[in-house]
Coordinates of C-alpha atoms in Angstrom, one line a residue:
X1 CA 26.2 12.3 8.0
X2 CA 23.6 11.5 5.5
X3 CA 24.0 13.0 2.0
X4 CA 21.0 12.8 -0.4
X5 CA 22.9 12.0 -3.6
X6 CA 22.6 11.6 -7.4
X7 CA 25.7 10.5 -9.4
X8 CA 25.0 12.7 -12.2
X9 CA 24.6 15.9 -10.4
X10 CA 27.3 18.3 -10.7
X11 CA 26.4 20.0 -7.3
X12 CA 26.6 16.7 -5.6
X13 CA 30.0 16.2 -7.3
X14 CA 31.3 19.3 -5.7
X15 CA 30.4 18.3 -2.3
X16 CA 31.8 14.9 -2.8
X17 CA 35.1 16.5 -4.3
X18 CA 35.2 18.9 -1.0
X19 CA 34.8 15.9 1.3
X20 CA 37.4 13.8 -0.3
X21 CA 39.8 16.6 -0.6
X22 CA 39.2 17.2 3.2
X23 CA 39.8 13.4 4.0
X24 CA 36.3 12.9 5.2
X25 CA 34.5 11.2 2.3
X26 CA 34.2 8.1 4.3
X27 CA 32.0 10.1 6.8
X28 CA 29.2 10.5 4.3
X29 CA 26.4 7.9 4.0
X30 CA 25.2 8.5 0.3
X31 CA 21.6 7.9 0.0
X32 CA 20.4 7.6 -3.8
X33 CA 17.8 10.2 -4.5
X34 CA 15.8 11.3 -7.4
X35 CA 14.8 15.0 -6.6
X36 CA 12.6 15.1 -9.7
X37 CA 10.3 12.7 -7.8
X38 CA 10.2 14.7 -4.7
X39 CA 10.4 11.7 -2.3
X40 CA 9.2 12.3 1.1
X41 CA 12.6 11.6 2.9
X42 CA 14.2 14.4 0.9
X43 CA 11.5 16.8 1.4
X44 CA 11.9 16.2 5.1
X45 CA 15.4 17.4 4.7
X46 CA 15.2 19.8 2.0
X47 CA 11.9 21.5 1.1
X48 CA 13.3 22.7 -2.2
X49 CA 13.4 19.0 -3.3
X50 CA 17.1 19.5 -4.6
X51 CA 20.3 17.5 -4.1
X52 CA 22.6 17.7 -2.5
X53 CA 21.2 17.9 0.9
X54 CA 23.2 16.9 4.1
X55 CA 22.0 15.8 7.3
X56 CA 24.6 16.4 10.1
X57 CA 25.0 13.9 13.1
X58 CA 23.1 16.1 15.3
X59 CA 20.1 16.1 12.6
X60 CA 20.8 19.5 11.1
X61 CA 19.8 19.6 7.5
X62 CA 21.9 21.6 5.2
X63 CA 21.2 22.3 1.5
X64 CA 22.8 24.1 -1.5
X65 CA 26.2 23.0 -2.4
X66 CA 28.2 26.2 -1.4
X67 CA 26.7 25.9 2.1
X68 CA 27.4 22.1 2.5
X69 CA 30.9 22.7 1.2
X70 CA 31.7 25.4 3.6
X71 CA 30.3 23.3 6.4
X72 CA 32.4 20.4 5.5
X73 CA 35.3 22.7 5.6
X74 CA 35.0 22.7 9.2
X75 CA 35.4 19.1 9.6
X76 CA 38.9 17.3 9.7
X77 CA 42.3 18.6 9.8
X78 CA 43.3 19.1 6.1
X79 CA 44.1 22.6 4.7
X80 CA 41.0 24.6 4.5
X81 CA 39.3 25.1 1.0
X82 CA 37.7 28.3 2.0
X83 CA 40.4 31.0 2.6
X84 CA 40.1 33.3 5.7
X85 CA 36.9 35.8 5.8
X86 CA 37.8 39.2 4.4
X87 CA 41.0 38.0 2.6
X88 CA 41.8 38.7 -1.1
X89 CA 42.2 34.9 -1.7
X90 CA 38.8 34.3 -0.3
X91 CA 37.0 37.0 -2.5
X92 CA 38.8 35.5 -5.5
X93 CA 37.8 31.9 -4.7
X94 CA 34.2 33.0 -3.9
X95 CA 34.1 34.9 -7.3
X96 CA 35.2 31.8 -9.0
X97 CA 32.8 29.6 -7.3
X98 CA 29.9 32.2 -8.4
X99 CA 31.2 32.0 -12.0
X100 CA 31.4 28.3 -12.0
X101 CA 28.0 27.8 -10.3
X102 CA 26.4 30.1 -12.9
X103 CA 27.9 27.9 -15.6
X104 CA 26.3 24.9 -13.8
X105 CA 23.0 26.7 -13.4
X106 CA 22.9 27.6 -17.2
X107 CA 24.1 24.2 -18.3
X108 CA 21.6 22.3 -16.1
X109 CA 18.8 24.7 -17.2
X110 CA 19.6 23.8 -20.9
X111 CA 19.7 20.1 -20.0
X112 CA 16.4 20.1 -18.4
X113 CA 14.8 21.9 -21.5
X114 CA 16.5 19.5 -24.0
X115 CA 13.5 17.1 -24.3
X116 CA 10.8 19.8 -24.5
X117 CA 9.4 20.9 -27.9
X118 CA 12.0 23.5 -29.0
X119 CA 9.5 26.5 -29.7
X120 CA 10.9 30.0 -30.2
X121 CA 10.9 30.6 -26.3
X122 CA 12.9 27.6 -25.5
X123 CA 15.4 28.3 -28.3
X124 CA 15.9 31.8 -27.1
X125 CA 16.2 30.4 -23.5
X126 CA 18.8 28.0 -24.8
X127 CA 20.8 30.5 -26.7
X128 CA 20.9 32.8 -23.7
X129 CA 22.2 30.2 -21.3
X130 CA 24.8 29.0 -23.9
X131 CA 26.1 32.4 -24.3
X132 CA 26.3 32.9 -20.6
X133 CA 28.5 29.8 -20.2
X134 CA 30.7 31.0 -23.1
X135 CA 31.0 34.4 -21.6
X136 CA 31.9 32.9 -18.0
X137 CA 34.5 30.5 -19.5
X138 CA 36.1 33.4 -21.3
X139 CA 36.6 35.3 -18.1
X140 CA 38.0 32.2 -16.3
X141 CA 40.3 31.5 -19.3
X142 CA 42.0 34.8 -18.5
X143 CA 43.0 33.7 -14.9
X144 CA 42.8 29.9 -14.5
X145 CA 43.3 28.4 -11.1
X146 CA 46.4 26.6 -10.1
X147 CA 45.8 23.2 -8.5
X148 CA 42.6 22.2 -6.8
X149 CA 43.1 24.0 -3.6
X150 CA 40.1 26.0 -2.9
X151 CA 36.5 26.1 -3.5
X152 CA 36.9 28.2 -6.5
X153 CA 39.0 25.9 -8.3
X154 CA 36.9 22.9 -7.2
X155 CA 33.7 24.6 -8.5
X156 CA 35.4 25.3 -11.9
X157 CA 36.5 21.8 -12.3
X158 CA 33.1 20.4 -11.5
X159 CA 31.5 22.9 -14.1
X160 CA 34.0 21.9 -17.0
X161 CA 33.5 18.2 -16.0
X162 CA 29.7 18.8 -16.5
X163 CA 30.1 20.4 -19.6
X164 CA 32.1 17.3 -21.1
X165 CA 29.4 15.0 -19.5
X166 CA 26.3 16.6 -20.9
X167 CA 27.3 18.8 -23.8
X168 CA 30.3 16.8 -25.5
X169 CA 29.0 18.0 -28.8
X170 CA 30.0 21.6 -27.8
X171 CA 33.7 21.6 -27.2
X172 CA 35.0 24.3 -25.0
X173 CA 38.7 23.5 -25.0
X174 CA 39.8 25.2 -28.2
X175 CA 38.6 28.8 -26.9
X176 CA 39.9 27.9 -23.4
X177 CA 43.4 26.2 -23.9
X178 CA 44.7 27.4 -20.4
X179 CA 41.7 26.2 -18.6
X180 CA 41.9 22.9 -20.8
X181 CA 45.6 22.3 -19.7
X182 CA 44.6 23.0 -16.0
X183 CA 41.6 20.7 -16.1
X184 CA 43.6 17.8 -17.7
X185 CA 46.1 18.1 -14.9
X186 CA 43.6 18.3 -11.9
X187 CA 41.3 15.7 -13.2
X188 CA 44.0 13.1 -12.4
X189 CA 43.6 13.8 -8.7
X190 CA 41.7 11.3 -6.7
X191 CA 38.9 13.9 -5.6
X192 CA 38.1 14.4 -9.2
X193 CA 39.1 10.9 -10.7
X194 CA 36.8 9.2 -8.1
X195 CA 33.8 11.5 -8.8
X196 CA 33.3 11.4 -12.5
X197 CA 29.6 11.8 -13.1
X198 CA 27.6 8.8 -14.3
X199 CA 24.0 8.3 -15.7

């Protein structure tokens, strides 16, 4: 399978963490891709010009990290990362994934606007996104995951890792000691240790 890949993308990291956790990381052929340049080979597989984009063995193009992760969860024999449809654990995992992806959307948005002139509109945008991250972290702090056993926990770990990577000047641990303790533990696991963002 071909994976359009950028080592700095937290969405790509989520896919890689899922693949490693499933024991199928070696099945992915990583193709270095800069989505901001909209290369033709990426556009052929994802008209949105975003990474990650996965092309399966039969040529099916899959995009958006939650969709790719759910597809990867059907491959291999490891314990599933997506609990059964209709179950309470699945609902909880999906809500956590949504919160974590929301943190990423806000943080990536802030990152993309950093190098533009900071007029009042951009400052207001930045403040709104920063506040969204802080509110989501506060909700997750009330009930942090245990281990790295489902898509919700994986998504949260990737979101926290991205905050450390791109916003180290905005520490989050003091306000979220339970999340911080959990993140310190799971960061030692191979799926996270092998996918620390660079760039």
